[in-house]
mmCIF file of C-alpha atoms in Angstrom:
data_model
loop_
_atom_site.group_PDB
_atom_site.id
_atom_site.type_symbol
_atom_site.label_atom_id
_atom_site.label_comp_id
_atom_site.label_asym_id
_atom_site.label_seq_id
_atom_site.Cartn_x
_atom_site.Cartn_y
_atom_site.Cartn_z
ATOM 1 C CA MET A 1 80.176 23.638 55.645
ATOM 2 C CA LYS A 2 83.979 23.143 56.149
ATOM 3 C CA ARG A 3 83.861 26.405 54.911
ATOM 4 C CA LEU A 4 81.907 28.153 58.204
ATOM 5 C CA VAL A 5 84.524 25.449 60.513
ATOM 6 C CA ILE A 6 86.516 27.923 59.467
ATOM 7 C CA LEU A 7 86.175 30.359 60.336
ATOM 8 C CA LEU A 8 84.098 29.474 63.562
ATOM 9 C CA LEU A 9 88.091 27.649 64.454
ATOM 10 C CA LEU A 10 89.791 31.597 63.331
ATOM 11 C CA SER A 11 87.380 33.117 65.715
ATOM 12 C CA ALA A 12 87.955 31.494 68.666
ATOM 13 C CA CYS A 13 91.679 31.986 68.309
ATOM 14 C CA GLN A 14 91.629 35.915 68.470
ATOM 15 C CA LYS A 15 92.710 37.777 71.966
ATOM 16 C CA PRO A 16 90.258 40.443 73.159
ATOM 17 C CA GLU A 17 92.118 44.108 72.360
ATOM 18 C CA VAL A 18 93.786 45.497 75.558
ATOM 19 C CA LYS A 19 94.122 48.954 75.320
ATOM 20 C CA GLU A 20 97.222 50.053 75.644
ATOM 21 C CA THR A 21 96.611 53.449 76.216
ATOM 22 C CA GLU A 22 94.767 53.452 80.151
ATOM 23 C CA GLU A 23 97.147 54.775 82.434
ATOM 24 C CA VAL A 24 96.940 53.815 86.585
ATOM 25 C CA HIS A 25 97.750 56.956 88.998
ATOM 26 C CA GLU A 26 98.084 56.836 92.257
ATOM 27 C CA ALA A 27 98.600 58.838 94.869
ATOM 28 C CA PHE A 28 100.540 60.763 96.643
ATOM 29 C CA GLU A 29 99.522 59.140 100.187
ATOM 30 C CA ALA A 30 102.157 57.996 102.917
ATOM 31 C CA ARG A 31 101.158 54.980 106.438
ATOM 32 C CA LEU A 32 101.561 55.653 109.698
ATOM 33 C CA THR A 33 102.152 54.095 112.831
ATOM 34 C CA ASP A 34 101.013 55.176 115.735
ATOM 35 C CA THR A 35 103.998 55.015 117.025
ATOM 36 C CA GLN A 36 105.485 57.228 113.904
ATOM 37 C CA LEU A 37 103.061 59.399 114.960
ATOM 38 C CA ALA A 38 104.416 59.574 118.383
ATOM 39 C CA THR A 39 107.750 60.229 118.015
ATOM 40 C CA ALA A 40 107.172 62.794 115.116
ATOM 41 C CA LYS A 41 104.432 64.553 117.701
ATOM 42 C CA VAL A 42 102.141 65.228 114.927
ATOM 43 C CA GLU A 43 99.454 67.552 115.994
ATOM 44 C CA TYR A 44 95.987 67.509 113.993
ATOM 45 C CA GLY A 45 93.497 70.617 112.606
ATOM 46 C CA LYS A 46 91.409 72.538 110.128
ATOM 47 C CA ILE A 47 91.470 75.102 107.594
ATOM 48 C CA GLU A 48 89.850 77.951 109.882
ATOM 49 C CA GLU A 49 88.139 80.898 108.554
ATOM 50 C CA LYS A 50 90.570 84.350 110.167
ATOM 51 C CA ASN A 51 90.852 87.656 109.583
ATOM 52 C CA LEU A 52 94.307 88.163 108.448
ATOM 53 C CA THR A 53 96.008 91.247 107.578
ATOM 54 C CA SER A 54 97.581 92.247 104.004
ATOM 55 C CA SER A 55 100.315 94.144 103.816
ATOM 56 C CA LEU A 56 103.362 95.628 101.635
ATOM 57 C CA ARG A 57 107.191 95.021 102.866
ATOM 58 C CA LEU A 58 109.758 98.377 102.564
ATOM 59 C CA ASN A 59 112.735 99.505 103.060
ATOM 60 C CA GLY A 60 112.625 103.027 104.021
ATOM 61 C CA VAL A 61 115.294 105.554 106.130
ATOM 62 C CA LEU A 62 114.644 107.847 109.558
ATOM 63 C CA ARG A 63 114.493 111.421 108.238
ATOM 64 C CA VAL A 64 114.244 115.194 111.133
ATOM 65 C CA PRO A 65 112.631 117.791 109.066
ATOM 66 C CA ASN A 66 114.595 120.925 108.505
ATOM 67 C CA THR A 67 111.971 122.753 110.605
ATOM 68 C CA HIS A 68 112.664 120.559 113.801
ATOM 69 C CA LYS A 69 117.038 120.850 112.536
ATOM 70 C CA GLY A 70 118.825 124.342 113.990
ATOM 71 C CA SER A 71 122.913 124.999 113.592
ATOM 72 C CA ILE A 72 123.332 126.982 116.967
ATOM 73 C CA SER A 73 125.618 130.017 116.097
ATOM 74 C CA ALA A 74 126.819 133.306 117.220
ATOM 75 C CA LEU A 75 125.186 137.114 115.816
ATOM 76 C CA TYR A 76 129.065 138.161 116.952
ATOM 77 C CA GLY A 77 132.660 136.942 115.822
ATOM 78 C CA GLY A 78 134.495 136.457 119.082
ATOM 79 C CA VAL A 79 136.357 134.454 121.310
ATOM 80 C CA VAL A 80 134.440 131.475 123.281
ATOM 81 C CA LYS A 81 134.833 132.286 127.230
ATOM 82 C CA THR A 82 132.565 129.441 128.027
ATOM 83 C CA LEU A 83 130.780 125.906 126.461
ATOM 84 C CA LEU A 84 128.192 124.823 128.070
ATOM 85 C CA ILE A 85 127.660 121.548 126.626
ATOM 86 C CA GLU A 86 128.070 118.745 125.407
ATOM 87 C CA MET A 87 127.820 115.756 123.074
ATOM 88 C CA GLY A 88 123.759 114.505 123.352
ATOM 89 C CA ASP A 89 122.847 117.103 125.106
ATOM 90 C CA PRO A 90 118.805 118.035 125.877
ATOM 91 C CA VAL A 91 118.736 121.712 125.782
ATOM 92 C CA LYS A 92 115.746 124.175 125.879
ATOM 93 C CA LYS A 93 114.820 126.542 122.791
ATOM 94 C CA GLY A 94 116.062 129.497 124.359
ATOM 95 C CA GLN A 95 118.813 128.204 126.940
ATOM 96 C CA ILE A 96 121.978 129.904 127.125
ATOM 97 C CA ILE A 97 124.965 127.270 124.775
ATOM 98 C CA ALA A 98 128.474 129.214 124.960
ATOM 99 C CA TYR A 99 129.813 133.004 125.718
ATOM 100 C CA ILE A 100 131.836 134.803 123.164
ATOM 101 C CA GLU A 101 134.045 137.747 123.687
ATOM 102 C CA HIS A 102 134.854 140.652 121.411
ATOM 103 C CA PRO A 103 136.088 143.705 122.245
ATOM 104 C CA ASP A 104 133.824 145.590 119.899
ATOM 105 C CA LEU A 105 131.002 144.183 122.214
ATOM 106 C CA ILE A 106 131.596 146.617 124.215
ATOM 107 C CA LYS A 107 132.328 149.115 122.718
ATOM 108 C CA LEU A 108 128.463 148.573 120.581
ATOM 109 C CA GLN A 109 127.372 148.980 124.249
ATOM 110 C CA GLU A 110 129.292 152.425 124.481
ATOM 111 C CA GLU A 111 128.791 154.141 121.378
ATOM 112 C CA TYR A 112 124.508 152.761 122.518
ATOM 113 C CA LEU A 113 123.928 154.486 125.622
ATOM 114 C CA MET A 114 126.638 157.895 123.641
ATOM 115 C CA SER A 115 123.754 157.930 121.317
ATOM 116 C CA SER A 116 120.768 157.623 123.881
ATOM 117 C CA ALA A 117 121.804 160.759 126.037
ATOM 118 C CA ARG A 118 123.028 162.192 121.884
ATOM 119 C CA LEU A 119 118.959 162.039 121.214
ATOM 120 C CA GLU A 120 117.741 162.679 124.858
ATOM 121 C CA GLN A 121 119.184 166.142 124.876
ATOM 122 C CA THR A 122 118.256 166.935 121.137
ATOM 123 C CA GLU A 123 115.140 166.039 121.816
ATOM 124 C CA GLU A 124 114.709 168.521 124.685
ATOM 125 C CA GLU A 125 116.224 171.386 122.501
ATOM 126 C CA PHE A 126 113.898 170.067 119.018
ATOM 127 C CA LYS A 127 111.103 171.207 122.394
ATOM 128 C CA ARG A 128 112.724 174.456 123.603
ATOM 129 C CA GLN A 129 112.796 175.805 120.106
ATOM 130 C CA LEU A 130 109.641 174.964 119.466
ATOM 131 C CA GLN A 131 108.280 176.958 122.403
ATOM 132 C CA LEU A 132 110.329 180.022 121.116
ATOM 133 C CA VAL A 133 109.690 179.939 117.416
ATOM 134 C CA GLU A 134 106.395 181.922 117.758
ATOM 135 C CA GLY A 135 107.510 183.524 113.445
ATOM 136 C CA GLN A 136 110.525 184.992 113.480
ATOM 137 C CA ALA A 137 112.226 184.374 110.645
ATOM 138 C CA GLY A 138 115.777 183.527 112.327
ATOM 139 C CA ALA A 139 113.547 180.819 115.278
ATOM 140 C CA VAL A 140 112.510 179.285 112.234
ATOM 141 C CA LYS A 141 115.229 178.638 110.921
ATOM 142 C CA THR A 142 117.554 177.369 114.349
ATOM 143 C CA LEU A 143 114.510 174.620 114.082
ATOM 144 C CA GLN A 144 115.099 173.420 111.444
ATOM 145 C CA ALA A 145 118.220 172.954 112.430
ATOM 146 C CA SER A 146 117.350 171.113 115.868
ATOM 147 C CA LYS A 147 114.650 168.997 114.523
ATOM 148 C CA SER A 148 117.404 167.798 112.078
ATOM 149 C CA GLU A 149 119.829 166.940 115.047
ATOM 150 C CA TYR A 150 117.336 165.551 116.789
ATOM 151 C CA LEU A 151 115.740 163.013 113.674
ATOM 152 C CA ALA A 152 119.648 161.834 112.944
ATOM 153 C CA ALA A 153 119.621 161.188 116.460
ATOM 154 C CA LYS A 154 116.882 159.475 117.165
ATOM 155 C CA ALA A 155 117.528 157.177 113.548
ATOM 156 C CA LYS A 156 121.714 156.415 115.019
ATOM 157 C CA PHE A 157 120.066 155.456 118.787
ATOM 158 C CA GLN A 158 117.714 153.108 116.738
ATOM 159 C CA SER A 159 119.927 151.163 114.778
ATOM 160 C CA LEU A 160 122.295 151.161 118.077
ATOM 161 C CA GLU A 161 118.316 149.674 120.304
ATOM 162 C CA ALA A 162 117.613 146.958 117.158
ATOM 163 C CA GLN A 163 121.522 145.432 117.349
ATOM 164 C CA ILE A 164 121.429 146.089 121.107
ATOM 165 C CA ASN A 165 117.863 143.939 121.095
ATOM 166 C CA LEU A 166 118.760 141.616 118.049
ATOM 167 C CA LEU A 167 122.023 139.760 120.341
ATOM 168 C CA GLY A 168 120.132 139.998 122.769
ATOM 169 C CA LEU A 169 120.703 143.061 125.312
ATOM 170 C CA SER A 170 118.275 144.673 126.691
ATOM 171 C CA GLY A 171 120.017 144.949 130.865
ATOM 172 C CA VAL A 172 121.729 147.796 128.045
ATOM 173 C CA LYS A 173 118.717 149.983 128.339
ATOM 174 C CA GLU A 174 119.198 150.491 132.558
ATOM 175 C CA GLY A 175 123.185 150.563 131.843
ATOM 176 C CA LYS A 176 124.280 147.668 131.880
ATOM 177 C CA MET A 177 126.953 146.289 130.797
ATOM 178 C CA TYR A 178 128.104 142.621 129.463
ATOM 179 C CA ALA A 179 131.294 141.771 129.038
ATOM 180 C CA SER A 180 130.148 138.671 126.914
ATOM 181 C CA LEU A 181 127.560 137.071 124.440
ATOM 182 C CA PRO A 182 124.795 135.139 125.055
ATOM 183 C CA VAL A 183 124.639 132.496 122.655
ATOM 184 C CA ARG A 184 121.402 130.313 122.534
ATOM 185 C CA SER A 185 119.591 127.494 120.375
ATOM 186 C CA PRO A 186 117.075 128.475 118.613
ATOM 187 C CA ILE A 187 114.948 125.350 119.271
ATOM 188 C CA HIS A 188 114.456 122.159 121.325
ATOM 189 C CA GLY A 189 116.462 118.936 120.344
ATOM 190 C CA THR A 190 119.005 116.857 121.484
ATOM 191 C CA ILE A 191 123.485 118.105 120.699
ATOM 192 C CA SER A 192 123.640 116.589 117.528
ATOM 193 C CA THR A 193 127.420 118.056 117.036
ATOM 194 C CA ILE A 194 129.614 120.863 118.328
ATOM 195 C CA TYR A 195 132.425 123.133 116.076
ATOM 196 C CA ALA A 196 133.835 125.375 118.482
ATOM 197 C CA LYS A 197 136.716 124.537 121.428
ATOM 198 C CA MET A 198 137.280 126.430 124.216
ATOM 199 C CA GLY A 199 139.065 130.011 123.420
ATOM 200 C CA GLU A 200 138.419 129.235 119.569
ATOM 201 C CA PHE A 201 137.418 133.118 117.847
ATOM 202 C CA LEU A 202 133.980 132.652 115.890
ATOM 203 C CA ASN A 203 133.393 134.807 112.818
ATOM 204 C CA VAL A 204 130.150 136.088 112.477
ATOM 205 C CA ALA A 205 128.242 133.274 112.373
ATOM 206 C CA ALA A 206 129.442 130.576 111.998
ATOM 207 C CA PRO A 207 128.674 127.448 113.475
ATOM 208 C CA LEU A 208 129.315 126.512 117.168
ATOM 209 C CA ALA A 209 126.481 123.419 117.622
ATOM 210 C CA ASP A 210 123.680 121.283 115.757
ATOM 211 C CA VAL A 211 121.227 120.629 117.394
ATOM 212 C CA VAL A 212 118.381 118.786 117.053
ATOM 213 C CA ASP A 213 114.430 117.276 117.859
ATOM 214 C CA ASN A 214 114.101 113.813 117.494
ATOM 215 C CA ASN A 215 110.584 113.934 118.695
ATOM 216 C CA ALA A 216 110.055 115.227 114.794
ATOM 217 C CA LEU A 217 111.267 111.969 113.229
ATOM 218 C CA HIS A 218 109.460 110.798 109.941
ATOM 219 C CA LEU A 219 109.675 107.606 108.643
ATOM 220 C CA ASP A 220 110.170 107.852 104.713
ATOM 221 C CA LEU A 221 109.125 105.302 103.051
ATOM 222 C CA GLN A 222 110.462 104.086 98.669
ATOM 223 C CA VAL A 223 106.945 102.339 97.721
ATOM 224 C CA PHE A 224 107.202 101.603 94.099
ATOM 225 C CA GLU A 225 104.900 102.506 91.338
ATOM 226 C CA LYS A 226 102.805 99.532 91.144
ATOM 227 C CA ASP A 227 102.393 99.486 95.061
ATOM 228 C CA LEU A 228 100.965 103.248 95.546
ATOM 229 C CA HIS A 229 97.876 102.726 94.676
ATOM 230 C CA LYS A 230 97.630 100.123 98.773
ATOM 231 C CA MET A 231 98.952 103.064 100.877
ATOM 232 C CA LYS A 232 96.581 105.407 102.127
ATOM 233 C CA ILE A 233 96.891 108.042 104.876
ATOM 234 C CA GLY A 234 96.643 106.915 108.387
ATOM 235 C CA GLN A 235 97.859 103.810 107.965
ATOM 236 C CA LYS A 236 99.855 102.165 110.899
ATOM 237 C CA VAL A 237 103.497 101.209 110.288
ATOM 238 C CA ARG A 238 105.153 98.666 112.792
ATOM 239 C CA PHE A 239 109.184 99.198 111.944
ATOM 240 C CA THR A 240 112.834 97.301 112.938
ATOM 241 C CA LEU A 241 115.956 99.230 112.380
ATOM 242 C CA THR A 242 118.665 97.701 109.717
ATOM 243 C CA ASN A 243 120.687 96.977 112.045
ATOM 244 C CA LEU A 244 118.674 95.979 114.833
ATOM 245 C CA PRO A 245 115.112 93.943 113.912
ATOM 246 C CA THR A 246 114.940 92.585 117.575
ATOM 247 C CA GLU A 247 113.240 95.688 118.230
ATOM 248 C CA ALA A 248 110.013 97.703 117.211
ATOM 249 C CA TYR A 249 109.113 100.507 116.422
ATOM 250 C CA ASP A 250 105.597 102.294 115.053
ATOM 251 C CA ALA A 251 104.301 104.691 112.897
ATOM 252 C CA GLU A 252 101.725 106.725 110.725
ATOM 253 C CA VAL A 253 101.442 107.272 106.723
ATOM 254 C CA PHE A 254 100.493 111.094 107.203
ATOM 255 C CA SER A 255 101.344 112.390 103.067
ATOM 256 C CA ILE A 256 101.927 110.561 100.169
ATOM 257 C CA GLY A 257 103.831 111.939 97.694
ATOM 258 C CA SER A 258 103.164 112.960 94.269
ATOM 259 C CA SER A 259 106.461 112.307 92.450
ATOM 260 C CA PHE A 260 109.334 109.952 91.307
ATOM 261 C CA GLU A 261 112.514 110.179 94.172
ATOM 262 C CA ASN A 262 115.747 110.801 91.543
ATOM 263 C CA ASP A 263 116.142 108.031 89.779
ATOM 264 C CA SER A 264 115.310 105.212 91.812
ATOM 265 C CA LYS A 265 112.120 105.043 90.935
ATOM 266 C CA THR A 266 110.063 105.190 93.215
ATOM 267 C CA ILE A 267 107.754 107.275 95.163
ATOM 268 C CA ALA A 268 108.531 108.674 99.476
ATOM 269 C CA VAL A 269 105.475 108.014 101.371
ATOM 270 C CA HIS A 270 105.851 109.585 104.933
ATOM 271 C CA CYS A 271 105.058 108.539 108.685
ATOM 272 C CA LYS A 272 104.889 110.288 111.463
ATOM 273 C CA VAL A 273 106.524 108.188 114.115
ATOM 274 C CA THR A 274 104.590 107.587 116.639
ATOM 275 C CA GLY A 275 106.131 106.302 119.113
ATOM 276 C CA PRO A 276 108.598 106.392 121.330
ATOM 277 C CA VAL A 277 111.680 107.428 119.931
ATOM 278 C CA LYS A 278 114.532 106.603 122.451
ATOM 279 C CA GLY A 279 117.392 105.502 120.209
ATOM 280 C CA LEU A 280 116.103 106.101 116.812
ATOM 281 C CA ILE A 281 118.585 108.736 114.660
ATOM 282 C CA ASP A 282 117.789 111.089 112.010
ATOM 283 C CA GLY A 283 119.498 109.195 108.904
ATOM 284 C CA MET A 284 119.251 105.061 110.216
ATOM 285 C CA ASN A 285 117.667 102.359 107.778
ATOM 286 C CA VAL A 286 114.445 100.585 108.173
ATOM 287 C CA SER A 287 112.841 97.476 107.419
ATOM 288 C CA ALA A 288 109.446 98.549 106.975
ATOM 289 C CA ARG A 289 105.348 96.471 107.413
ATOM 290 C CA VAL A 290 102.679 98.209 106.248
ATOM 291 C CA GLU A 291 98.680 97.163 107.266
ATOM 292 C CA THR A 292 96.703 97.796 104.164
ATOM 293 C CA SER A 293 93.654 95.513 104.181
ATOM 294 C CA THR A 294 91.966 92.444 106.758
ATOM 295 C CA ASP A 295 89.925 89.998 105.011
ATOM 296 C CA ASN A 296 87.613 87.553 106.417
ATOM 297 C CA GLN A 297 90.164 83.841 104.392
ATOM 298 C CA LYS A 298 90.783 80.181 104.548
ATOM 299 C CA ALA A 299 94.104 80.476 106.571
ATOM 300 C CA VAL A 300 96.194 77.664 108.132
ATOM 301 C CA LEU A 301 99.497 77.389 110.859
ATOM 302 C CA ASN A 302 102.429 78.743 109.515
ATOM 303 C CA ASP A 303 103.655 75.368 111.011
ATOM 304 C CA ALA A 304 101.225 72.743 108.318
ATOM 305 C CA ILE A 305 102.358 74.754 104.479
ATOM 306 C CA VAL A 306 105.122 71.760 103.171
ATOM 307 C CA GLU A 307 106.665 74.041 100.634
ATOM 308 C CA ALA A 308 108.204 70.812 98.001
ATOM 309 C CA GLU A 309 108.904 70.290 94.282
ATOM 310 C CA GLY A 310 108.966 74.855 93.756
ATOM 311 C CA LYS A 311 104.898 73.998 95.254
ATOM 312 C CA THR A 312 103.026 74.549 98.543
ATOM 313 C CA PHE A 313 100.818 71.361 100.091
ATOM 314 C CA ILE A 314 98.628 70.818 103.444
ATOM 315 C CA ILE A 315 98.775 67.602 104.127
ATOM 316 C CA ILE A 316 95.462 66.064 104.716
ATOM 317 C CA GLU A 317 94.136 62.479 106.870
ATOM 318 C CA GLU A 318 92.257 60.264 104.167
ATOM 319 C CA GLU A 319 91.998 57.991 107.120
ATOM 320 C CA LYS A 320 93.567 57.129 110.489
ATOM 321 C CA GLY A 321 97.390 56.773 109.436
ATOM 322 C CA VAL A 322 96.766 57.641 105.533
ATOM 323 C CA PHE A 323 98.390 60.393 104.735
ATOM 324 C CA GLU A 324 97.598 62.625 101.660
ATOM 325 C CA ARG A 325 99.739 66.142 99.432
ATOM 326 C CA VAL A 326 96.865 68.353 97.908
ATOM 327 C CA GLU A 327 98.021 71.393 96.654
ATOM 328 C CA VAL A 328 97.250 74.985 97.918
ATOM 329 C CA ILE A 329 98.079 79.139 96.169
ATOM 330 C CA LYS A 330 99.854 80.500 98.630
ATOM 331 C CA GLY A 331 98.089 84.253 99.849
ATOM 332 C CA VAL A 332 99.266 86.444 102.841
ATOM 333 C CA THR A 333 100.395 85.464 106.323
ATOM 334 C CA ASP A 334 99.696 86.795 109.177
ATOM 335 C CA LEU A 335 99.886 86.353 113.353
ATOM 336 C CA GLY A 336 101.133 82.940 112.926
ATOM 337 C CA TYR A 337 98.434 81.996 110.380
ATOM 338 C CA THR A 338 98.504 81.666 106.464
ATOM 339 C CA ALA A 339 95.970 81.935 103.492
ATOM 340 C CA VAL A 340 95.316 79.190 102.005
ATOM 341 C CA MET A 341 93.041 77.654 98.654
ATOM 342 C CA PRO A 342 92.880 74.307 97.540
ATOM 343 C CA VAL A 343 93.237 72.942 94.474
ATOM 344 C CA LYS A 344 90.971 70.472 94.115
ATOM 345 C CA ASP A 345 87.634 70.752 97.251
ATOM 346 C CA LEU A 346 87.232 69.248 100.782
ATOM 347 C CA ALA A 347 85.068 68.178 103.154
ATOM 348 C CA GLU A 348 84.973 71.332 106.238
ATOM 349 C CA LYS A 349 85.869 68.349 108.183
ATOM 350 C CA THR A 350 88.624 67.382 106.467
ATOM 351 C CA ARG A 351 91.713 67.419 109.236
ATOM 352 C CA ILE A 352 94.944 68.828 108.421
ATOM 353 C CA VAL A 353 98.305 67.912 109.565
ATOM 354 C CA THR A 354 99.670 71.017 111.636
ATOM 355 C CA LYS A 355 102.664 69.587 113.344
ATOM 356 C CA GLY A 356 104.814 67.341 111.866
ATOM 357 C CA ALA A 357 104.163 67.816 108.278
ATOM 358 C CA TYR A 358 107.426 68.337 106.887
ATOM 359 C CA PHE A 359 108.105 64.399 108.308
ATOM 360 C CA VAL A 360 104.574 63.366 107.054
ATOM 361 C CA HIS A 361 105.693 64.659 103.781
ATOM 362 C CA ALA A 362 109.092 63.372 103.990
ATOM 363 C CA ALA A 363 107.437 59.562 104.360
ATOM 364 C CA MET A 364 105.193 60.382 101.210
ATOM 365 C CA VAL A 365 108.557 61.480 98.987
ATOM 366 C CA LYS A 366 110.114 57.916 100.720
ATOM 367 C CA SER A 367 107.265 55.833 100.254
ATOM 368 C CA GLU A 368 106.919 57.070 95.978
ATOM 369 C CA GLY A 369 110.593 56.928 94.935
ATOM 370 C CA HIS A 370 110.300 53.305 96.976
ATOM 371 C CA THR A 371 106.628 52.681 93.883
ATOM 372 C CA HIS A 372 109.569 52.873 90.896
#
């Protein structure tokens, strides 16, 4: 009996066991008054469905193809008598931009006219000998000599005529003589460089000026191998000059390279500039945005995004004046919206802070600091 009483007393003295491993987690939240919210101009919205366009940010350079660049040179050496251009002047194909003088130019025209007369003379003699031949041995021999002279005169004339035509001196055929040789632009474009000076002697084919057709500007983008599959013919491109980011231009992809560019490990994607080209020059560096796809996604206004502690959050209103942050996975940003995927399920009508999110988050951080 005494043993039973002792056991009961011992049992009564034992305390209940406490589970020390249990921890209590408090939500990262803040409580704000109406006055605080009004002062911070907090506004609300919700997660919306938006058609957002994914894009690539690329670097590139403006290029004019060699087929739209020209070097203006004279086909005959001589002294620059007249220059009719200045830097930046627009020119048309075939437009005269200078005149060259050389004494041999006069001699060439004189030789051409004499050759023309000689050809006419030998041709008449050859025709006369043809009428006289009629089987006479002596006449046949004279005919052969006449024919040889005629063919030689014809070859000489044709050679000189080709030179006259090449130099653009077609008026010589009517007896007109030129004291100077016109130099013409080979393409439409704008004068980009002038090498010659008045009175300077230019050798044959020496460059007098350069002309560039900026209307044919191409945009060459450098695309890394991992992004190449995103590029398609016909994609729209929006680009700005590296040194002038406030002015935007348009282009369109028309060709995709098939080999790496030197040691850069990038592939060139060629784009045609589709809008105005004023202010654009061959060789300028650009920053471009290429649209790759458009999808319907859950998104919030950019101002609703809070970046903190290496993560991305949105601020939701649990109840009036009570806020909690929710981590999200951030996606593409487009037209003022950012695609988001909350890491936890949210009700469709959940209100989120769309303006003043950083103010509310700061209040959370301050509140959290007071709990420790």
